[in-house]
XYZ file of C-alpha atoms in Angstrom:
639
model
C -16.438 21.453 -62.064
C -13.063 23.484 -61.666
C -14.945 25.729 -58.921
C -15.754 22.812 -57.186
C -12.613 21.296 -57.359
C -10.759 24.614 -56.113
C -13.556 24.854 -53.170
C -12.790 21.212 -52.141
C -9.150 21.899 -51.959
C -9.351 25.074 -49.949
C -11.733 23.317 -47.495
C -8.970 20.555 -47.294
C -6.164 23.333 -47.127
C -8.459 24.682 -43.779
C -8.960 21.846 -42.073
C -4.869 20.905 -42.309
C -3.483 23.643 -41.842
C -5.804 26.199 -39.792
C -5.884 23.616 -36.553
C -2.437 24.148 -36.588
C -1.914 27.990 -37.142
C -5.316 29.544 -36.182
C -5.405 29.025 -32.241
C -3.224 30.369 -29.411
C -2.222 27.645 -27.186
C -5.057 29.785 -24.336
C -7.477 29.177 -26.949
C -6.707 25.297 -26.811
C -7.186 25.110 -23.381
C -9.534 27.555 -22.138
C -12.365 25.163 -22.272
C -9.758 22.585 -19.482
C -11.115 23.121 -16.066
C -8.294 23.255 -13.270
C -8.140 20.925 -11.030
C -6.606 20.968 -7.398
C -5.980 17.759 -5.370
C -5.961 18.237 -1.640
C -3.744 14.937 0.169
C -3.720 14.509 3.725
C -1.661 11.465 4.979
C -2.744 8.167 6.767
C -6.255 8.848 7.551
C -8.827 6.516 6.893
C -12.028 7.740 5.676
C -13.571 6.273 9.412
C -11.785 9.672 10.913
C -14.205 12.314 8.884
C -17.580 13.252 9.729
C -18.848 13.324 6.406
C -18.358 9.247 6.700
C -20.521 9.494 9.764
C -17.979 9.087 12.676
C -19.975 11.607 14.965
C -16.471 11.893 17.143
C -14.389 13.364 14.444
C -13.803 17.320 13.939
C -14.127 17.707 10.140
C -16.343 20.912 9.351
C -14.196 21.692 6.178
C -14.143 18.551 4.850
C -18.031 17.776 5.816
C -18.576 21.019 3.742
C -16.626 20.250 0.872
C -18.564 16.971 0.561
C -22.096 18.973 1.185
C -20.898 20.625 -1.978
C -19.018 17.895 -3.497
C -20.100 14.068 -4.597
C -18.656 12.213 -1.478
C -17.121 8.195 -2.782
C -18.511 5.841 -0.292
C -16.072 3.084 -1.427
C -12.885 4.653 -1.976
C -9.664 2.647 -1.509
C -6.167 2.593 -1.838
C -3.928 -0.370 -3.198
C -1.478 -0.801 -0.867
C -2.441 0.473 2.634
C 0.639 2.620 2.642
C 1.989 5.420 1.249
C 4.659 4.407 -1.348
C 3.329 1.739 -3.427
C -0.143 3.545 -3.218
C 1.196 6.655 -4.833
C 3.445 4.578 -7.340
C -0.217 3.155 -8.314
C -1.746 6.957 -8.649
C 1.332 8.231 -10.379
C 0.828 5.552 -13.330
C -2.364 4.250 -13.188
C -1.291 1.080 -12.566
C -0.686 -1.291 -9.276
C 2.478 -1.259 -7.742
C 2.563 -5.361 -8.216
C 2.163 -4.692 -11.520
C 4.726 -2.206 -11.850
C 6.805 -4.113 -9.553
C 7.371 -1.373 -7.223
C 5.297 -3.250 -3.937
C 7.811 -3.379 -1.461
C 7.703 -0.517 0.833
C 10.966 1.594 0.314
C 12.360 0.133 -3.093
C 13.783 1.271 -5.738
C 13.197 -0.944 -9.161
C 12.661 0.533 -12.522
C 9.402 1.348 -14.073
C 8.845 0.278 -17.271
C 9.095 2.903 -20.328
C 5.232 1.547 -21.546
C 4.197 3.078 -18.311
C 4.013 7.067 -18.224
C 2.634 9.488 -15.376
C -0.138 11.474 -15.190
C 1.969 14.766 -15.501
C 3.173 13.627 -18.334
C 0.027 13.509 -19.940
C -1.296 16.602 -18.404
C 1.472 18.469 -19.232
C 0.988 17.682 -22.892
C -2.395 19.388 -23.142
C -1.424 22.599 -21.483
C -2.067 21.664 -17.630
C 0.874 23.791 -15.812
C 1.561 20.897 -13.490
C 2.555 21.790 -9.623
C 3.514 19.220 -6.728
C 4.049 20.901 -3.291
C 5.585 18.633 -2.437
C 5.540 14.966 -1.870
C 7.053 12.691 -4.170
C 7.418 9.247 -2.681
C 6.707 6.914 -5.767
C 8.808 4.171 -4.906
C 11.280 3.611 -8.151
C 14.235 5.409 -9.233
C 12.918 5.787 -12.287
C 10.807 8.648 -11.701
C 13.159 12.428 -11.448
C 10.195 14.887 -9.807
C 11.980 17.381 -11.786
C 11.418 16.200 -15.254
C 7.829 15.296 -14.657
C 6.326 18.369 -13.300
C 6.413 22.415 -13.744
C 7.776 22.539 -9.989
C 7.869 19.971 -7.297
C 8.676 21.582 -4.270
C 7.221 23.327 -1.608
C 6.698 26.382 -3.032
C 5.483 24.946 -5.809
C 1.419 26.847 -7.048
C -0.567 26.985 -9.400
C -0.466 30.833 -8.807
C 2.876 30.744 -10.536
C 1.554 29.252 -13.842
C 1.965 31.837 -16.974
C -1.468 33.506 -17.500
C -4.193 31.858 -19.128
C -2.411 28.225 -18.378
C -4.899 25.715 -16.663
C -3.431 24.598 -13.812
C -3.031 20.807 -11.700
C -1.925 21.184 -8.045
C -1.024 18.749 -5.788
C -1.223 20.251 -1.753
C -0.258 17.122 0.209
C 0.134 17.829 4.018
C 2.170 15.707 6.720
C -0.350 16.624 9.875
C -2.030 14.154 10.075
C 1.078 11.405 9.147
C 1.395 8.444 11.502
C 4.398 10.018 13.553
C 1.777 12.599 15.298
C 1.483 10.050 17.677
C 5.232 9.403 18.252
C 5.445 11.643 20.788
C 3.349 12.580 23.848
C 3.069 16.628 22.925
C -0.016 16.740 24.636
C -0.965 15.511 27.959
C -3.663 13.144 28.850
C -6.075 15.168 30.099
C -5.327 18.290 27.542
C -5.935 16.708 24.219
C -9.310 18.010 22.754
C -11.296 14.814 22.027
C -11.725 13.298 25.583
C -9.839 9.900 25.757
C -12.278 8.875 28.255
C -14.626 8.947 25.383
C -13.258 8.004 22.085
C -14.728 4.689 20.699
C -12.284 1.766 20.424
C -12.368 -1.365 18.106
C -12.364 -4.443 19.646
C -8.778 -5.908 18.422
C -7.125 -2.905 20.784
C -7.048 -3.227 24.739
C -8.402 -0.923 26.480
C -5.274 0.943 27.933
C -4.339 4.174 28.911
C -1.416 4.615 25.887
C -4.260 3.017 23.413
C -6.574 5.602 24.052
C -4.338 8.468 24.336
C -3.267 7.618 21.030
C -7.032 7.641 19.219
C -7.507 10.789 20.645
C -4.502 12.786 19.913
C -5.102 11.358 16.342
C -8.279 12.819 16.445
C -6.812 15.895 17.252
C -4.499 15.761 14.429
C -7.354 15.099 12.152
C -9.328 17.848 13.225
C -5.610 20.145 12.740
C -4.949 18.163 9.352
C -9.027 19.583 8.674
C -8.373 23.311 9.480
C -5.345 23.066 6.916
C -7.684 21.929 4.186
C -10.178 24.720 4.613
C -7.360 27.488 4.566
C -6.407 25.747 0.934
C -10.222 25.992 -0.016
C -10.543 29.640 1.019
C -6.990 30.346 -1.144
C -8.637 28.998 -3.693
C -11.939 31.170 -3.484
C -9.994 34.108 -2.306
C -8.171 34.022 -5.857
C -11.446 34.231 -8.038
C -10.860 30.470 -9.301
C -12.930 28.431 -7.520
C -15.583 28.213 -10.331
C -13.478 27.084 -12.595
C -11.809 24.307 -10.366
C -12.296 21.151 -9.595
C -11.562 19.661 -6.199
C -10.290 16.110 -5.017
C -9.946 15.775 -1.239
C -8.451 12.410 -0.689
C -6.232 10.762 1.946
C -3.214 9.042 0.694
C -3.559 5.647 2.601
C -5.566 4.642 5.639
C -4.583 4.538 9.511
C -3.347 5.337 11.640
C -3.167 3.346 14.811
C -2.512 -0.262 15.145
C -3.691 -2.931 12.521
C -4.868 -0.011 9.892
C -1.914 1.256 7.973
C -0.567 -1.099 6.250
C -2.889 -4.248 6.698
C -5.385 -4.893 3.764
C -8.254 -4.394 5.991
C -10.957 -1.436 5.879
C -9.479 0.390 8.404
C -5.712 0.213 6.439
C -7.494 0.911 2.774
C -10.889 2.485 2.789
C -9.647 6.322 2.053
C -12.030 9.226 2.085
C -12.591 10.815 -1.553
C -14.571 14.521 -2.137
C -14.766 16.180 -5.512
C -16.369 18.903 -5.947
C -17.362 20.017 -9.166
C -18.548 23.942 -10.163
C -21.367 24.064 -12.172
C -20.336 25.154 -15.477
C -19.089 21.444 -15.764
C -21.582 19.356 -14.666
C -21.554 17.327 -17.209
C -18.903 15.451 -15.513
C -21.470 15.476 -12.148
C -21.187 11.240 -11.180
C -24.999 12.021 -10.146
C -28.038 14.614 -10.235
C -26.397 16.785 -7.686
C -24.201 18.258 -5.488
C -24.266 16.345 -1.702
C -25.027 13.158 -3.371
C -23.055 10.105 -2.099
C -21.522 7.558 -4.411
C -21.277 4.423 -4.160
C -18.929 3.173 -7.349
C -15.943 0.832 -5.840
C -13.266 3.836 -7.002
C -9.257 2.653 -6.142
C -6.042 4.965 -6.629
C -4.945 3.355 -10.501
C -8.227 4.772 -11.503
C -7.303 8.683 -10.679
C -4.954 8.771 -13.740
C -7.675 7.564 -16.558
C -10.333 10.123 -14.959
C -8.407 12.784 -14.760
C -7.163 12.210 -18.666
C -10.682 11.479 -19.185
C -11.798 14.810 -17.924
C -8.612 16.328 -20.024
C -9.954 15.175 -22.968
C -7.013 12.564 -23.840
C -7.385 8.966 -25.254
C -7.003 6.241 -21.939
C -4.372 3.881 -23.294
C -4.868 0.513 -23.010
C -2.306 -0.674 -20.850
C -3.531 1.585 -17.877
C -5.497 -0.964 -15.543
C -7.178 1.642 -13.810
C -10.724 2.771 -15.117
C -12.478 6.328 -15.373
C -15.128 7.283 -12.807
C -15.632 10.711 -14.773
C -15.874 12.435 -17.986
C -16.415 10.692 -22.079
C -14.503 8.193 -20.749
C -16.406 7.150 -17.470
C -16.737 2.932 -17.316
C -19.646 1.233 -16.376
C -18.749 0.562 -12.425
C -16.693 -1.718 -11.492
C -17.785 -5.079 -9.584
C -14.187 -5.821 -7.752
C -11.726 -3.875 -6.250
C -7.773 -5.053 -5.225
C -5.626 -4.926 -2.853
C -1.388 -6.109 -2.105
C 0.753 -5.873 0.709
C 4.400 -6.861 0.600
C 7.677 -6.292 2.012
C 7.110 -3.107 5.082
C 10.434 -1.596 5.539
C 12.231 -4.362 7.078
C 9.175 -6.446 7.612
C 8.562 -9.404 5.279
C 5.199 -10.393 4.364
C 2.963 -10.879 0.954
C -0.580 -10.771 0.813
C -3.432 -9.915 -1.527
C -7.080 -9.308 -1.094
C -9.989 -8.168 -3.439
C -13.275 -6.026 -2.239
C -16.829 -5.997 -3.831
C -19.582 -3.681 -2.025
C -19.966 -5.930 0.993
C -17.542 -8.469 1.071
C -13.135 -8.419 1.517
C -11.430 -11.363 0.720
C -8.000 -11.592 1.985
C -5.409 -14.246 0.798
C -2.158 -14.687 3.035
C 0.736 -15.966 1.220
C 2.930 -15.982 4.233
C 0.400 -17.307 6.965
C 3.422 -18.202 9.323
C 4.153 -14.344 10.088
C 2.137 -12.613 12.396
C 0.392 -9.408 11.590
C 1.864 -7.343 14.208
C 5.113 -7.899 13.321
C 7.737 -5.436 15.611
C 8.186 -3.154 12.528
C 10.557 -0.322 14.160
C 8.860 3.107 12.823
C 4.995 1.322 13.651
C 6.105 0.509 16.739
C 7.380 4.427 17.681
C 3.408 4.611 18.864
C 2.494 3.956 22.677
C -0.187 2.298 21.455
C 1.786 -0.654 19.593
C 3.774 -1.083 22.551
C 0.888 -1.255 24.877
C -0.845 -3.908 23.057
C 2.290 -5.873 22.525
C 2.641 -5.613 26.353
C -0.603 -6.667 27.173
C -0.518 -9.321 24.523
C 2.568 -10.734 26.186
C 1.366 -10.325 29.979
C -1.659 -12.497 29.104
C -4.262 -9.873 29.279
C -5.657 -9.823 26.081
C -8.741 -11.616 25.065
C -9.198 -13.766 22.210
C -9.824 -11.144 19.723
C -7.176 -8.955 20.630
C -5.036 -11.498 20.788
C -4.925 -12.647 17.297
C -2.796 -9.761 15.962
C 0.081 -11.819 17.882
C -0.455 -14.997 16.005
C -0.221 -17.143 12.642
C -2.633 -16.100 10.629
C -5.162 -17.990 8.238
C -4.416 -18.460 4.628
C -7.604 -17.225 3.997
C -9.931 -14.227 5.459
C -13.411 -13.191 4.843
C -15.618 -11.157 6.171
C -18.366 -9.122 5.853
C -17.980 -5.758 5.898
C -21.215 -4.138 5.959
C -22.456 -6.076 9.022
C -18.999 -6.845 10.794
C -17.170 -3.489 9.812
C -14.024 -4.171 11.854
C -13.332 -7.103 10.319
C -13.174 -9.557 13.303
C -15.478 -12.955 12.431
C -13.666 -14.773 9.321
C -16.279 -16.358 7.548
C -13.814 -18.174 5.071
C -14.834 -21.624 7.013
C -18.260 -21.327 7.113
C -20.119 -23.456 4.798
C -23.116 -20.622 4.526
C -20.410 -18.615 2.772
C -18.829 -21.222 0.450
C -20.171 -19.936 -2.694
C -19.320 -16.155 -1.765
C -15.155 -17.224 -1.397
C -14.896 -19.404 -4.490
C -16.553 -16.106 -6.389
C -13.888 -14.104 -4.864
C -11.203 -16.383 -4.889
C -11.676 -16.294 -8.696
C -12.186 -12.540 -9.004
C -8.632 -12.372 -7.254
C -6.984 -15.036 -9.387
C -8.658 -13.752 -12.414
C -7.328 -10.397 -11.427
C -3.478 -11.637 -10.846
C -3.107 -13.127 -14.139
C -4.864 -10.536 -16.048
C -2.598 -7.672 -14.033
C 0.646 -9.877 -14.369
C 1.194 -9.443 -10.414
C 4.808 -9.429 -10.035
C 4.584 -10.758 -6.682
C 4.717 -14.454 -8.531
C 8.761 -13.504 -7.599
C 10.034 -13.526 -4.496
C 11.796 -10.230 -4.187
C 15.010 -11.325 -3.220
C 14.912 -12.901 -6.913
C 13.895 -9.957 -8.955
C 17.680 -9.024 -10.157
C 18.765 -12.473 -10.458
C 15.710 -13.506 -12.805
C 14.478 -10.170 -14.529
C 18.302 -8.590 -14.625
C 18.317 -5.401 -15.378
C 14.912 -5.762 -16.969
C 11.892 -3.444 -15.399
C 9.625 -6.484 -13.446
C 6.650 -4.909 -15.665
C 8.569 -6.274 -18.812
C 9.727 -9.147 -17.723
C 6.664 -10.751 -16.395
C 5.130 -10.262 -19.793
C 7.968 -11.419 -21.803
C 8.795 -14.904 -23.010
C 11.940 -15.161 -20.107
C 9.266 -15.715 -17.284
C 7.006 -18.561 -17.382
C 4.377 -16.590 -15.174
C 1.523 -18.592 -15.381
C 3.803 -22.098 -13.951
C 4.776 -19.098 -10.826
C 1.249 -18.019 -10.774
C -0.376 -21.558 -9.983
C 2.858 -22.765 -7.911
C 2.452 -19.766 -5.887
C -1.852 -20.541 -5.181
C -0.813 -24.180 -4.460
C 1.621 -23.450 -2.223
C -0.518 -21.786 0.303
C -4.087 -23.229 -0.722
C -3.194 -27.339 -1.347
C -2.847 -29.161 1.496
C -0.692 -31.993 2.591
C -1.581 -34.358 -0.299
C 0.654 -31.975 -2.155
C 3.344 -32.237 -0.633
C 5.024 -34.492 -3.636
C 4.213 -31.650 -5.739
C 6.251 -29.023 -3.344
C 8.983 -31.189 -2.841
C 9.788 -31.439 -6.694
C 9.333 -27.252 -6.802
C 12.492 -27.442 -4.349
C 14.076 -29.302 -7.068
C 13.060 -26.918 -10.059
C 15.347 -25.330 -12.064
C 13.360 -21.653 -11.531
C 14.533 -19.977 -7.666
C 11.052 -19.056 -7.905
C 9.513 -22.427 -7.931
C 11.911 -23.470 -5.180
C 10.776 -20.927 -3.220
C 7.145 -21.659 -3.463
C 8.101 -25.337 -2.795
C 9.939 -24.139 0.245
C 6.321 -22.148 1.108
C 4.334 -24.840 0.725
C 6.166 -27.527 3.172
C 6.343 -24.238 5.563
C 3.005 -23.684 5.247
C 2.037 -27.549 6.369
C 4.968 -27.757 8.374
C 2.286 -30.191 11.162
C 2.351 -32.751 8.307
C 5.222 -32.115 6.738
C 7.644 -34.976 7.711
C 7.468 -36.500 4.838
C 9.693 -33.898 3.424
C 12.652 -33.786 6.368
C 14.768 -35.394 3.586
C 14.296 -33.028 0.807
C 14.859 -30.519 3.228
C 18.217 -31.496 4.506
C 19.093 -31.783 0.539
C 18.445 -28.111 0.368
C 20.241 -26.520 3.141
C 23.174 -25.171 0.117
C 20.594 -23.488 -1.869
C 21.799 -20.292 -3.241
C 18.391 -18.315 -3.212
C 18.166 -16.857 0.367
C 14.589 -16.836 0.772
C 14.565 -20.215 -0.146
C 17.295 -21.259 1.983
C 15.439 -19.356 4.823
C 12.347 -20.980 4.333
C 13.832 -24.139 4.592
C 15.988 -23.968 7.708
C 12.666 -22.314 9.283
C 11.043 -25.444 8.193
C 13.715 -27.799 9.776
C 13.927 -26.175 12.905
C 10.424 -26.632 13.317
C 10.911 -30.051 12.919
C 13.525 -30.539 15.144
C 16.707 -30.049 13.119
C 17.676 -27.183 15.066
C 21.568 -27.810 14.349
C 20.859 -27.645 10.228
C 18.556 -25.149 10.498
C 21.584 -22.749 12.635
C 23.884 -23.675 10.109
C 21.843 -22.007 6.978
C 21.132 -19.129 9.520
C 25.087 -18.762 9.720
C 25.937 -19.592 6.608
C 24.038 -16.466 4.702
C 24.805 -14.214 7.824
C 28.283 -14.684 7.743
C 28.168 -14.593 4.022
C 30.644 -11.913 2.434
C 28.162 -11.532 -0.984
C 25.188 -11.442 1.465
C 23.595 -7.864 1.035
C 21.083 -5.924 3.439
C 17.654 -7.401 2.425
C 19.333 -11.103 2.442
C 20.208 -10.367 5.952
C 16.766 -8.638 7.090
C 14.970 -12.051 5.604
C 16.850 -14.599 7.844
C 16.615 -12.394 10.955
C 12.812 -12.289 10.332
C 13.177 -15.876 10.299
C 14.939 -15.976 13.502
C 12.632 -13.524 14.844
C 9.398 -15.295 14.027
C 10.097 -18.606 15.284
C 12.147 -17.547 18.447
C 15.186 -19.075 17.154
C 17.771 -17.990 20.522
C 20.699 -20.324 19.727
C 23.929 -19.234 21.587
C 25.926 -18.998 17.853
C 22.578 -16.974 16.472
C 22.360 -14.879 19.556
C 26.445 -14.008 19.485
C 26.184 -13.071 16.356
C 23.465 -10.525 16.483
C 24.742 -9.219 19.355
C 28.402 -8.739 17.691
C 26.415 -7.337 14.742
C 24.501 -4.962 16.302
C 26.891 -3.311 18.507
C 29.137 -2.961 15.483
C 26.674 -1.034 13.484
C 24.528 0.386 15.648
C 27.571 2.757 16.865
C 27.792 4.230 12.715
C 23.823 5.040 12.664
C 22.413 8.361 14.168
C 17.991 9.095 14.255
C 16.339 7.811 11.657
C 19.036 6.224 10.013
C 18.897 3.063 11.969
C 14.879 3.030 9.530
C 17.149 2.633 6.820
C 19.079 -0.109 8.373
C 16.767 -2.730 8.078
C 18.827 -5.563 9.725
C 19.766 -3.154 12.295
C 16.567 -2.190 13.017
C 16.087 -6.225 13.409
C 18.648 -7.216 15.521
C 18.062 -4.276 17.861
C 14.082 -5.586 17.871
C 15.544 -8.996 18.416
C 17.452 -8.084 21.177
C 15.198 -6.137 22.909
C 13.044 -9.261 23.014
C 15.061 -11.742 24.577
C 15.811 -9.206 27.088
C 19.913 -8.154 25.915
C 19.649 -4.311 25.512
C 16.506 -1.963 27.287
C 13.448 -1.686 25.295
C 12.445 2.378 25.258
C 9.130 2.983 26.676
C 7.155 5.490 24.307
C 8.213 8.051 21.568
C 10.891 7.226 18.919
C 12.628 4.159 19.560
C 15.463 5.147 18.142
């Protein structure tokens, strides 16, 4: 009995303490496979020939996928670059995180780490060259990886470290098409000949623009096959594993940036040597895939394929490795603030159908965002949209949009007939109407708040937090915010008392909701003039917009004024009313003076692309070109 007792305690002894002493950190991770990501910028997965676009120039990406698994329904978040990477950095979506709004700065919550972080942990030498982009301050590249620069590689890791590189390239970035660098009749995919969607006119600019993207593409393609051959040059291409992905979709008009296939449908290749095909997503190499796959789910694969425990806070799921998910029947989709742009929508995406929800119908998609409207092409289809020579479909870019949008994607893949009003589809909305509402309070979408509120409700608090704490009410700003934009005008009791509420957030979706039936909306003049001192500026914004739509022109000024005049009044509070003023045409002599005054004060201080930072310069000099005071620039930067 003693031997047995002494053998039992040694076995013990082993199993404590030889995990501990009796590997080499190279024997803990030999068994990790590398893995290299591969980011190109903007390009939607419609530009690759692997996708079937027989125009596109793609032979190193159409190879990779020939020896890759190729995701037919890939997607990003957010449609742009920022929020979309704050959503692959964490594994969870930028409204969520409260980092949504293009070019922002809020704090992350602590719960939520980054995939380095987690990498990095295991043994993964961890190498960013050298994008960062996540859109918080709370993020220092420099703490979170091994190097993030751009001569950060994995060729510098110690020896017998695994390695995770991050190549991200700007080629084929929406600016390519600032400039004309090529001439007409020089660029390599004959304009002539390149296939246009039916929203864009058929103009000279339009068409010089698809096909010096093209070109770009097919540039942005020969940089990802010098990266493959690196990698096989080196001897470690059998123990690597490939992503190829783009970083948002794009480029030209109505893509980037709009929650539509073109703007989030990404292309996604991994290629996986054989030694680890276990992790193969199906019998073989070539194979196409057809799992809904968006950006928060990149983090839990890749710690799935690492070997570490998914926590449960991540919202994305794993499409690989022990910890692979059964797939997934709904993917989703936000849009908020662009640069100096208002706006706030959300949409959700099954195999065949998108369901968009606009929560400011009464802006216009192609709103005159300065750096979008660098491309010929956005100022050719403004022109033509103005001149009167756009048809009906091309037209609505220039208009109030729906609150709703549907359509059907496999048999209308350009998203043009909105089938949210046809009683044949009623049964397919309400099912994704309640994926997307089950999906908002279940994700705690911080977008409840309008952002001009954030500080003054959630303080110093990270939006993540605060939504989930007992200081926000969310689910009374979750169903105010759904009424406001899907009632109808016998609610309109119901969004005059939110203008009375004690929450800025309520008032604001009151404010929405008379806004958004401003036809039938009379009922509430009187409310309205009792608001015109409210302290929250979108509110107040809302409502003059509101009153000088129903003919109170000389209140509605005086709000206008009063918050642009306004000492305490900071650059986003300023960039809100003038999209106000903007969107509704609001030329008043006082209003016009004072954007003028404004504008040639400022504009003076601001040199290149600082007037992109300026947001309400950038808005009175869009303003003004518009009503004809200053010379709009004809092609290239606008700046």
């Amino acid at each position: 009995m003693k031997r047995i007792k002494n053998l039992v305690l040694a076995l013990l002894l082993l199993v404590l303490f030889f995990p501990l002493t009796g590997f080499s950190e190279g024997e803990k991770t030999k068994d990790l496979p590398n893995i290299l990501w591969i980011v190109s910028e903007d390009n939607s997965a419609y530009f690759t020939g692997c996708y079937g676009n027989s125009f596109a120039t793609t032979p190193n990406i159409d190879k990779l996928a020939s020896e890759g698994f190729l995701y037919t329904h890939a997607y990003c978040p957010s449609a742009v670059c920022a929020p979309s990477r704050n959503a692959i950095l964490t594994g969870v979506y930028a409204s969520s995180n409260g980092n949504e709004n293009m070019r922002s700065e809020y704090a992350k919550s602590a719960v939520v780490k980054t995939y380095p972080e987690y990498l990095r942990e295991v043994g993964y030498y961890c190498t960013n060259n050298e994008k960062t982009d996540y859109n918080t301050n709370s993020v220092d590249p420099a703490t979170i990886w091994d190097e993030s620069s751009r001569t950060a590689h994995y060729k510098n890791r110690p020896e017998g470290k695994p390695f995770f590189a991050v190549f991200n390239s700007m080629i084929s970035h929406e600016s390519c098409i600032f400039t004309r660098s090529v001439p007409y009749d020089s660029l390599r995919h004959d304009p002539d000949k390149v296939p246009l969607p039916p929203y864009h006119p058929n103009t000279k600019e339009v068409r010089h623009d698809w096909a010096q993207y093209y070109d770009c593409i097919e540039d942005m393609d020969t940089w990802v096959g010098s990266l493959l051959k690196e990698l096989d040059d080196s001897g470690l291409a059998d123990n690597t594993i490939v992503f190829y992905y783009g970083d948002n979709g794009g480029v030209l008009p109505r893509s980037k940036r709009y929650l539509y296939e073109t703007g989030t449908q990404v292309p996604l290749v991994i290629r996986i040597p054989g030694k680890y095909k276990s992790l193969f997503p199906s019998s073989q190499p070539g194979d196409k895939i057809d799992r809904l796959v968006n950006f928060p789910d990149l983090l839990p694969t890749l710690l799935s394929i690492a070997g570490v425990k998914v926590p449960d806070y991540i919202q994305g799921k794993a499409f690989l490795g022990d910890q692979k998910t059964k797939d997934t029947e709904y993917t989703f989709f936000q849009r908020q603030r662009m640069d100096e742009r208002f706006d706030h929508v959300r949409a959700v995406r099954d195999q065949k159908y998108r369901y968009i929800r606009n929560y400011m119908p009464f802006r216009i998609n192609m709103q005159h965002l300065a750096y979008l409207f660098n491309e010929p092409s956005a100022q050719s289809w403004e022109e033509e949209f103005r001149a009167g020579r756009t048809n009906e479909i091309q037209s609505r870019a220039f208009k109030e949009r729906p609150v709703e949008e549907l359509y059907d994607t496999e048999n209308d893949p350009w998203e043009i007939t909105n089938l949210a009003n046809d009683p044949k589809y009623a049964d397919v909305l309400k099912r994704m109407r309640g994926a997307l509402d089950d999906w908002r309070k279940d994700s705690k979408d911080v977008g409840v708040i309008p952002e001009l509120e954030y500080g003054i409700l959630a303080g110093d608090t990270p939006l993540y937090d605060f939504v989930r704490s007992g200081k926000c009410n969310y689910e009374e700003l979750r169903k105010a915010s759904d009424l406001a934009v899907l009632g109808g005008p016998e609610d309109m009791d119901t969004y005059i008392s939110y203008l009375q509420d004690e929450n800025s957030a309520i008032r604001y979706w009151g404010a929405t909701g008379i806004l958004v039936h401003k036809d039938r909306a009379k009922p509430a003049i009187q409310a309205l003039k009792n608001a015109v001192k409210e302290t929250s500026v979108q509110t107040a914004t809302l409502v003059a917009e509101t009153l000088a739509q129903l003919g109170e022109k000389e209140l509605a000024k005086q709000v206008y004024l009063r918050i642009l005049n306004d000492d305490k009044s900071e650059l986003l509070d300023r960039a809100f009313v003038l999209n106000s003023i903007d969107a509704i045409d609001f030329r008043e002599p006082e209003i016009e003076k004072w954007i003028k005054t404004y504008y040639g004060a400022k504009i003076k201080t601001l040199n290149g692309f600082a007037i992109y930072a300026q947001y309400d310069v950038s808005l009175t000099k869009s303003i003004l070109e518009k009503w004809g005071v200053i010379e709009k620039p004809t092609g290239g930067f606008s700046f």
